[in-house]
Short mmCIF file of C-alpha atoms in Angstrom, two decimals:
data_model
loop_
_atom_site.label_atom_id
_atom_site.label_comp_id
_atom_site.label_asym_id
_atom_site.label_seq_id
_atom_site.Cartn_x
_atom_site.Cartn_y
_atom_site.Cartn_z
CA LYS D 727 -26.56 7.32 0.35
CA HIS D 728 -23.60 9.37 -0.94
CA LYS D 729 -25.98 12.28 -1.59
CA ASN D 730 -26.16 12.73 2.15
CA PHE D 731 -22.45 13.73 2.30
CA LYS D 732 -21.02 17.04 1.41
CA SER D 733 -17.34 16.15 1.03
CA THR D 734 -15.51 17.77 -1.84
CA LYS D 735 -13.06 14.80 -1.91
CA ASN D 736 -15.11 12.61 -4.20
CA LYS D 737 -11.99 11.45 -6.22
CA VAL D 738 -9.30 9.68 -4.23
CA TRP D 739 -6.26 7.88 -5.45
CA CYS D 740 -4.09 5.84 -3.07
CA ALA D 741 -0.57 4.97 -4.11
CA GLY D 742 0.26 2.22 -1.58
CA LEU D 743 3.63 0.73 -0.92
CA PRO D 744 3.02 -3.07 -1.18
CA HIS D 745 2.50 -4.62 2.31
CA SER D 746 1.91 -1.19 3.92
CA GLY D 747 -1.83 -1.24 4.59
CA SER D 748 -3.09 -0.35 1.23
CA THR D 749 -5.53 -3.14 1.30
CA LEU D 750 -6.70 -1.89 4.66
CA MET D 751 -7.17 1.51 2.99
CA GLU D 752 -9.32 -0.11 0.33
CA GLU D 753 -11.54 -1.75 3.04
CA ILE D 754 -11.91 1.53 4.83
CA PHE D 755 -13.07 3.28 1.64
CA GLU D 756 -15.46 0.46 0.90
CA LEU D 757 -17.06 1.08 4.29
CA LEU D 758 -17.47 4.64 3.28
CA PRO D 759 -19.68 5.83 0.38
CA TYR D 760 -16.89 5.17 -2.23
CA VAL D 761 -16.92 2.89 -5.20
CA ARG D 762 -13.71 1.16 -6.49
CA LEU D 763 -12.93 2.83 -9.87
CA ASP D 764 -11.26 -0.22 -11.32
CA GLN D 765 -13.32 -3.08 -9.80
CA SER D 766 -16.97 -2.18 -10.09
CA PHE D 767 -19.53 -2.42 -12.89
CA LEU D 768 -20.75 0.99 -11.62
CA ARG D 769 -17.50 2.62 -12.99
CA TYR D 770 -15.43 2.49 -16.16
CA PHE D 771 -11.66 2.36 -15.96
CA SER D 772 -9.13 2.64 -18.74
CA LYS D 773 -5.50 1.27 -18.62
CA PHE D 774 -4.72 3.20 -21.90
CA ASN D 775 -1.25 4.73 -21.99
CA ILE D 776 -0.08 3.04 -18.71
CA THR D 777 3.55 2.24 -19.47
CA HIS D 778 4.50 0.38 -16.28
CA LEU D 779 2.84 -2.38 -14.35
CA HIS D 780 2.38 -0.06 -11.36
CA GLY D 781 1.99 3.14 -13.31
CA ILE D 782 -1.08 5.30 -13.95
CA SER D 783 -2.12 7.54 -16.85
CA ASN D 784 -4.13 10.60 -17.48
CA GLU D 785 -6.74 8.46 -19.25
CA SER D 786 -7.12 6.33 -16.09
CA PHE D 787 -7.72 9.50 -13.99
CA LEU D 788 -10.25 10.90 -16.53
CA CYS D 789 -12.36 7.89 -15.77
CA PHE D 790 -13.15 9.36 -12.33
CA PRO D 791 -16.77 10.63 -12.44
CA ASN D 792 -17.08 14.28 -11.29
CA ASP D 793 -20.20 13.80 -9.12
CA LYS D 794 -19.77 10.37 -7.56
CA PHE D 795 -17.47 9.14 -4.74
CA SER D 796 -14.81 7.02 -6.30
CA PHE D 797 -11.63 5.42 -5.08
CA LEU D 798 -8.63 3.96 -6.91
CA LYS D 799 -5.63 2.00 -5.22
CA THR D 800 -2.43 1.19 -7.06
CA HIS D 801 1.07 0.34 -6.02
CA SER D 802 2.48 3.15 -7.99
CA HIS D 803 6.01 4.57 -7.68
CA PHE D 804 6.43 8.39 -7.78
CA GLU D 805 6.52 10.18 -11.04
CA GLN D 806 6.01 13.84 -11.45
CA GLU D 807 3.52 13.45 -14.27
CA PHE D 808 1.25 11.38 -12.01
CA ILE D 809 0.93 14.37 -9.78
CA GLU D 810 0.18 16.69 -12.64
CA PHE D 811 -2.44 14.22 -14.00
CA ALA D 812 -4.10 14.11 -10.54
CA LYS D 813 -4.03 17.86 -10.25
CA ASP D 814 -5.65 18.29 -13.65
CA CYS D 815 -8.46 15.92 -12.66
CA ASP D 816 -8.89 17.40 -9.08
CA ILE D 817 -7.97 14.02 -7.55
CA SER D 818 -6.92 13.80 -3.83
CA ILE D 819 -3.76 11.65 -3.33
CA ILE D 820 -3.09 9.31 -0.36
CA VAL D 821 0.13 7.40 0.05
CA CYS D 822 0.42 4.50 2.37
CA LEU D 823 3.85 3.77 3.88
CA ARG D 824 5.43 1.34 6.34
CA ASP D 825 8.87 0.77 7.80
CA LEU D 826 10.90 -0.62 4.95
CA ARG D 827 12.27 -3.41 7.10
CA ASP D 828 8.88 -4.64 8.21
CA MET D 829 7.61 -4.32 4.68
CA MET D 830 10.43 -6.47 3.30
CA LEU D 831 9.86 -9.04 5.95
CA SER D 832 6.12 -9.06 5.05
CA ARG D 833 7.06 -9.40 1.35
CA TYR D 834 9.31 -12.40 2.19
CA TRP D 835 6.30 -14.20 3.95
CA HIS D 836 4.23 -13.37 0.98
CA ILE D 837 6.73 -14.88 -1.54
CA MET D 838 6.93 -18.02 0.59
CA SER D 839 3.10 -18.33 0.44
CA ASN D 840 2.63 -17.34 -3.23
CA LYS D 841 3.66 -20.14 -5.59
CA ASN D 842 3.18 -17.85 -8.56
CA HIS D 843 5.77 -15.33 -7.36
CA GLN D 844 8.83 -15.34 -9.52
CA ALA D 845 11.10 -15.82 -6.46
CA HIS D 846 9.06 -18.55 -4.77
CA LEU D 847 10.81 -21.50 -6.23
CA ILE D 848 14.26 -20.02 -5.57
CA VAL D 849 13.70 -19.34 -1.81
CA LYS D 850 11.04 -21.72 -0.62
CA ASP D 851 13.44 -24.45 0.50
CA LEU D 852 16.20 -22.20 1.90
CA PRO D 853 16.75 -21.34 5.46
CA PHE D 854 15.16 -18.05 6.56
CA LYS D 855 18.34 -15.94 6.57
CA GLU D 856 19.59 -17.09 3.11
CA GLY D 857 16.18 -16.94 1.59
CA PHE D 858 15.31 -13.52 2.95
CA ILE D 859 18.59 -12.02 1.75
CA LYS D 860 17.81 -13.35 -1.76
CA THR D 861 14.49 -11.66 -1.72
CA LEU D 862 16.26 -8.38 -1.03
CA LEU D 863 18.60 -8.70 -3.98
CA LEU D 864 17.09 -10.88 -6.62
CA PRO D 865 16.42 -8.82 -9.75
CA ASN D 866 12.71 -8.04 -10.22
CA GLU D 867 11.42 -7.12 -13.65
CA GLU D 868 8.52 -5.21 -12.04
CA ASN D 869 10.79 -2.73 -10.40
CA PHE D 870 11.04 0.82 -11.58
CA TYR D 871 13.94 2.56 -9.85
CA SER D 872 16.39 -0.38 -9.32
CA ASP D 873 16.65 -4.09 -10.26
CA LYS D 874 17.29 -4.80 -6.49
CA PRO D 875 13.96 -4.98 -4.59
CA ILE D 876 15.42 -3.47 -1.44
CA ASN D 877 16.78 -0.37 -3.33
CA ASP D 878 13.72 0.01 -5.47
CA TYR D 879 11.43 0.19 -2.42
CA PHE D 880 13.87 2.43 -0.57
CA LEU D 881 13.72 4.92 -3.45
CA TRP D 882 9.88 4.37 -3.69
CA ILE D 883 9.48 5.67 -0.16
CA LYS D 884 12.09 8.33 -0.40
CA ASN D 885 10.55 9.94 -3.41
CA TRP D 886 6.98 9.96 -2.04
CA LEU D 887 8.34 11.52 1.21
CA LEU D 888 9.99 14.26 -0.83
CA GLU D 889 6.69 14.93 -2.53
CA GLU D 890 4.87 15.15 0.79
CA LYS D 891 7.08 18.00 1.76
CA LYS D 892 5.62 19.97 -1.14
CA GLY D 893 2.17 19.55 0.22
CA ASN D 894 0.69 17.58 -2.71
CA ILE D 895 -0.17 14.39 -0.99
CA LYS D 896 -1.34 12.96 2.34
CA LEU D 897 0.72 10.23 3.94
CA PHE D 898 -0.66 7.52 6.19
CA TRP D 899 1.76 5.17 8.01
CA TYR D 900 0.71 1.68 8.78
CA GLU D 901 2.40 1.82 12.14
CA ASP D 902 -0.07 4.51 13.14
CA TYR D 903 -3.05 2.28 12.55
CA ILE D 904 -1.50 -0.56 14.59
CA ARG D 905 -0.88 1.77 17.54
CA ASN D 906 -4.21 3.68 17.42
CA PRO D 907 -6.70 2.65 14.79
CA ILE D 908 -9.35 5.05 15.93
CA LYS D 909 -7.03 8.00 15.52
CA TYR D 910 -5.82 6.63 12.16
CA LEU D 911 -9.46 6.38 10.98
CA ASP D 912 -10.23 9.90 12.36
CA ASP D 913 -7.21 11.26 10.33
CA ILE D 914 -8.50 9.65 7.14
CA LYS D 915 -12.00 10.91 7.76
CA GLU D 916 -10.71 14.45 8.37
CA PHE D 917 -8.70 14.42 5.11
CA ILE D 918 -11.68 13.25 2.99
CA GLU D 919 -14.21 15.33 4.99
CA PHE D 920 -16.34 12.57 6.42
CA LYS D 921 -16.07 13.44 10.13
CA ASN D 922 -19.58 12.46 10.86
CA ILE D 923 -19.06 8.77 10.45
CA ASP D 924 -18.24 6.85 13.59
CA SER D 925 -14.71 5.52 13.63
CA SER D 926 -15.49 2.89 16.24
CA PHE D 927 -18.09 1.39 13.90
CA LEU D 928 -15.48 1.32 11.06
CA GLU D 929 -13.01 -0.36 13.18
CA GLU D 930 -15.52 -2.93 14.38
CA LYS D 931 -16.20 -3.85 10.71
CA LEU D 932 -12.56 -4.00 9.88
CA GLU D 933 -11.93 -6.35 12.88
CA GLU D 934 -14.80 -8.63 11.65
CA LYS D 935 -13.08 -8.90 8.38
CA ARG D 936 -9.71 -9.73 9.92
CA ILE D 937 -11.14 -12.53 12.06
CA LYS D 938 -12.73 -13.92 8.92
CA TYR D 939 -9.48 -13.73 7.01
CA MET D 940 -7.46 -15.55 9.63
CA GLN D 941 -9.74 -18.57 9.22
CA THR D 942 -8.19 -19.12 5.86
CA PRO D 943 -4.38 -19.50 5.32
CA LEU D 944 -2.57 -16.76 3.40
CA GLU D 945 -1.58 -19.04 0.49
CA LYS D 946 -5.28 -19.74 -0.17
CA ARG D 947 -6.47 -16.13 0.20
CA LEU D 948 -3.96 -14.87 -2.27
CA PHE D 949 -5.82 -16.71 -5.04
CA ASN D 950 -9.31 -15.58 -4.11
CA LYS D 951 -11.21 -13.24 -6.43
CA SER D 952 -11.86 -9.60 -5.99
CA ARG D 953 -12.86 -8.57 -2.47
CA SER D 954 -12.22 -12.09 -1.08
CA LYS D 955 -8.52 -11.68 -1.78
CA SER D 956 -6.44 -10.50 1.14
CA THR D 957 -2.72 -10.36 1.99
CA TYR D 958 -3.53 -9.71 5.63
CA ARG D 959 -1.11 -11.13 8.24
CA SER D 960 -0.32 -10.19 11.84
CA GLY D 961 1.13 -6.72 10.80
CA ARG D 962 3.29 -6.29 13.93
CA VAL D 963 5.33 -3.13 14.37
CA GLY D 964 9.11 -3.67 14.57
CA GLU D 965 8.91 -7.43 13.80
CA TRP D 966 12.08 -7.09 11.84
CA LYS D 967 14.06 -6.73 15.16
CA LYS D 968 13.25 -10.32 15.93
CA HIS D 969 14.62 -11.67 12.68
CA PHE D 970 17.41 -9.40 11.52
CA ASP D 971 20.97 -9.89 12.54
CA ASP D 972 24.06 -7.75 11.80
CA ASP D 973 24.60 -9.45 8.50
CA ILE D 974 21.17 -8.67 7.16
CA ILE D 975 21.24 -5.13 8.42
CA LYS D 976 24.61 -4.57 6.66
CA ILE D 977 23.32 -6.05 3.37
CA ILE D 978 20.37 -3.73 3.49
CA ASN D 979 22.66 -0.66 4.25
CA ASP D 980 25.05 -1.69 1.51
CA ASN D 981 22.40 -1.99 -1.17
CA ILE D 982 20.38 1.18 -0.82
CA ASP D 983 21.12 4.57 -2.44
CA GLY D 984 21.15 6.38 0.83
CA LYS D 985 20.65 5.81 4.49
CA ILE D 986 17.70 3.91 6.12
CA GLU D 987 17.24 6.85 8.44
CA GLU D 988 16.23 8.96 5.48
CA ILE D 989 13.00 6.96 5.17
CA THR D 990 12.52 5.91 8.75
CA ARG D 991 9.82 7.75 10.65
CA ASN D 992 10.51 8.65 14.26
CA GLN D 993 8.66 5.96 15.99
#
């Protein structure tokens, strides 16, 4: 069916902040005439020359076919060479973001549910406040900018926001989807030139998936395979306000290389 569409955005890479709606973005593209570059027998994907767990390489981008709609999602931090690789391969870049405080809270629930996470055994039996603070500060070997997760993700967001000002990427905030899913879908379709697809139909299919997901506990869904895997939770906006006290807010502010206002969108 892809031959019926005239979009020039046939190569799309999404660099998603974890717990920011990047899985949602995958599901949207799977409802459109796109094929996952790294998870389909219809495509070939190379990890050659990827030097970081969440990195990307020119060899990976060269796997995008020129004449077929393809989509790739990673949790990649910003590096200038990634942008140059994408430009050379004529790839459109989407970046999914979310309020850092809600994102870190979502990450905490994920750690509590995921027995394989390196921090699970450390925090699983602790009271919320003590356990949550540990997840902010415990060194993480998968980090790129900082050994403290809270600062690593702060810089993750900050650097992508700086790149957006250069006009090289398109940002999509998870909060926008929660507040107005149809407009969020319209904005995606406009960016990838698929305006003739009904956003209400897309949202209906997404809601069907969410209902199905919620029938299975998160700790079980995390270990499903491929498309059956989901990290979906309630995804409320501003949930951090119900859980954070002055101590938590101070610890966050004291352990980031900047001010939270630098990466907080005007809500």
